[in-house]
Structure formats: structure tokens, C-alpha cells
PDB file of C-alpha atoms in Angstrom:
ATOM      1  CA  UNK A   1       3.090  -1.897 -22.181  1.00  0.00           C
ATOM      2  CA  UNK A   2      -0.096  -0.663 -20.365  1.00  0.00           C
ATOM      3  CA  UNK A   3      -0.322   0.895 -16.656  1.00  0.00           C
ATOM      4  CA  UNK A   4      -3.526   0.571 -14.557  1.00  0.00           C
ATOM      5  CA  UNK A   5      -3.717   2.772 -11.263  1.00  0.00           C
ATOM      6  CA  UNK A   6      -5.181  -0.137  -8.427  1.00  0.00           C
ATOM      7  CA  UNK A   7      -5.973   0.481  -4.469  1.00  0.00           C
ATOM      8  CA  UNK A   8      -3.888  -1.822  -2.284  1.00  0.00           C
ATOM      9  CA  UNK A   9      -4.962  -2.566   1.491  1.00  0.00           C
ATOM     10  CA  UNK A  10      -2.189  -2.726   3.278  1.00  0.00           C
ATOM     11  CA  UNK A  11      -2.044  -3.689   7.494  1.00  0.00           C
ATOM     12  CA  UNK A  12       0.183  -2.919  10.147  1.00  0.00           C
ATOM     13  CA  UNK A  13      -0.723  -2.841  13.854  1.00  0.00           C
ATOM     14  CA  UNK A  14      -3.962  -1.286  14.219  1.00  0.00           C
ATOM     15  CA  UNK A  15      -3.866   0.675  11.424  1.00  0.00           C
ATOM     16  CA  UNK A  16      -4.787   0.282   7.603  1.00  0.00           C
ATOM     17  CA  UNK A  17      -3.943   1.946   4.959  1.00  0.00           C
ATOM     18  CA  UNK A  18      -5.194   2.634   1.010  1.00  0.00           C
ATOM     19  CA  UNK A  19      -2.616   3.359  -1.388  1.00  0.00           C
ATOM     20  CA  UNK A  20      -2.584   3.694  -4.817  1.00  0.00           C
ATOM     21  CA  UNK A  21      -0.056   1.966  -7.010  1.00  0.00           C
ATOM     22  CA  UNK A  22       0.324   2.103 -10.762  1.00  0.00           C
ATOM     23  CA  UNK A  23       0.755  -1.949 -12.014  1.00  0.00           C
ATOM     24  CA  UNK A  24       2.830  -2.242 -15.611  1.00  0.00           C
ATOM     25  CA  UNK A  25       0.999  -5.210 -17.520  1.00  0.00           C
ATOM     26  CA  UNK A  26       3.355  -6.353 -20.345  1.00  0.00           C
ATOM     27  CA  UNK A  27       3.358  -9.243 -22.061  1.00  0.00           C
ATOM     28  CA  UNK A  28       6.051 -10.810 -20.055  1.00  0.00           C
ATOM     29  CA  UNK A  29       5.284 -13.786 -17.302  1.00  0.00           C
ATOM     30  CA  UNK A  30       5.906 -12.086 -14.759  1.00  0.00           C
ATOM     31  CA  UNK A  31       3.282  -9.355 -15.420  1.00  0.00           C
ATOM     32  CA  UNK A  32       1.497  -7.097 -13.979  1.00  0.00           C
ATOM     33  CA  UNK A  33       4.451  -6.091 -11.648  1.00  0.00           C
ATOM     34  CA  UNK A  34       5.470  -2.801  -9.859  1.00  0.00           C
ATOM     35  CA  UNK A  35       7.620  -0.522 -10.721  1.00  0.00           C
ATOM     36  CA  UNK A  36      10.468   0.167  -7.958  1.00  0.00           C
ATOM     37  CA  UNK A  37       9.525   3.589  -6.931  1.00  0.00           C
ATOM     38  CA  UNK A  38       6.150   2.123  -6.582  1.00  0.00           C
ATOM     39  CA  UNK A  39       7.240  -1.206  -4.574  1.00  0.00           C
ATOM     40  CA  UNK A  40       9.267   1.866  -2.411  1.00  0.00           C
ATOM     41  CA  UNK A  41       6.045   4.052  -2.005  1.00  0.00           C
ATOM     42  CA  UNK A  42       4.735   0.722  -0.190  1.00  0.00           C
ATOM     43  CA  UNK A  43       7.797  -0.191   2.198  1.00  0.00           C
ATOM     44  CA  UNK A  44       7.650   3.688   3.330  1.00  0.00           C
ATOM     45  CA  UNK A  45       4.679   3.308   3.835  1.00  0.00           C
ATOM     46  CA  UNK A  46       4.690   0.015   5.696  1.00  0.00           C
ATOM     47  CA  UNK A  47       7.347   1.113   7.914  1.00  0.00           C
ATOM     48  CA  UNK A  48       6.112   4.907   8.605  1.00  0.00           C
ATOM     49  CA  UNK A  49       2.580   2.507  10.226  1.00  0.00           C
ATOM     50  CA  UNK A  50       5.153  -0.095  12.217  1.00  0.00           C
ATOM     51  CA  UNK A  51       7.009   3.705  13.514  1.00  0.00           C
ATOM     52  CA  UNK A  52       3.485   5.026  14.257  1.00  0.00           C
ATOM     53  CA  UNK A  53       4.255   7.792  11.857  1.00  0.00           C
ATOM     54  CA  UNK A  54       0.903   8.691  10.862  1.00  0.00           C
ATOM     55  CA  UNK A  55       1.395  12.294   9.501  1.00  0.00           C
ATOM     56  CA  UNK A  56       4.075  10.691   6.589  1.00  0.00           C
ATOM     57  CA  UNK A  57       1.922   7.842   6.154  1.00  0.00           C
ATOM     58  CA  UNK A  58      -1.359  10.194   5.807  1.00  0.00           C
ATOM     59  CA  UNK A  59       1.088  11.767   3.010  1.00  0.00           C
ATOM     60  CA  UNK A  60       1.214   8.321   1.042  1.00  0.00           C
ATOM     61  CA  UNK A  61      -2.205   6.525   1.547  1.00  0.00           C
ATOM     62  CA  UNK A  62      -5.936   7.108   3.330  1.00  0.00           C
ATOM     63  CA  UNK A  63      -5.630   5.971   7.258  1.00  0.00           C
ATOM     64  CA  UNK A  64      -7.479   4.450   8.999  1.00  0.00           C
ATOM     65  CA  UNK A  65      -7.463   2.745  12.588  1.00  0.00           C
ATOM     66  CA  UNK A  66      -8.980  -0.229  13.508  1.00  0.00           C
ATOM     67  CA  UNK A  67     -10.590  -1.008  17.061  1.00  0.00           C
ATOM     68  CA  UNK A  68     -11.752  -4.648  17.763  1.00  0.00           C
ATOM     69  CA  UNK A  69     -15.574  -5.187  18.662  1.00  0.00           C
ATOM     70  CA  UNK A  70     -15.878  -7.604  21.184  1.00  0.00           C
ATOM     71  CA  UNK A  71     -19.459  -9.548  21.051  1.00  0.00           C
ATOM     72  CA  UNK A  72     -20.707 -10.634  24.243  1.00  0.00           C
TER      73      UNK A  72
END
């Protein structure tokens, strides 16, 4: 069983986020997968973005917010 630290993107509102996650690669189909404290690291942080609760979500990932350009 190997582990490989990886950067996920993840979007909510106008905010994104980069978290890292460790992936288990095994030699089982379903591989690489997450752990569950790791798929639980990414709900929190998920919802703590949908609550607008940026100081516990700047305690899981890099924030960032996102403005739209508009082109004329």
C-alpha cells in the first residue's frame, strides 16, 4: 500500500479552495481512494465555504475568492 499527498481544487460560491489530501493506491480496483478522515477534511471544508466560514476553512486549505471579469 503506497500514499501520495495530491492538491484538490475544490469550489463553493465565490470561493476556492486548495487542500491537500493523502490518496492510498493499493492494488485493489477501486484504488487510489481516500481515507475517511481525509474524505471528512473535504466535507468540512466544503461546508465551512457554503457557511462563509472562512477563518475554519483558512485552517484546512489556501483561500481564495473569485470575482468575475466582465469583457466589454
Amino acid at each position: 500500500m503506497n500514499t501520495k499527498v495530491q492538491t484538490k481544487i475544490i469550489h463553493e460560491g465565490d470561493y476556492m479552495a486548495e487542500i491537500q489530501v493523502e490518496l492510498t493506491y493499493t492494488s485493489h480496483d477501486w484504488s487510489p481512494y481516500l481515507s475517511l478522515a481525509e474524505a471528512q477534511k473535504l466535507d468540512q471544508l466544503r461546508l465551512a465555504l457554503r457557511q462563509n466560514d472562512i477563518k475554519t476553512a483558512s485552517g484546512l486549505a489556501r483561500i481564495y475568492h473569485l470575482t468575475p471579469v466582465v469583457v466589454a
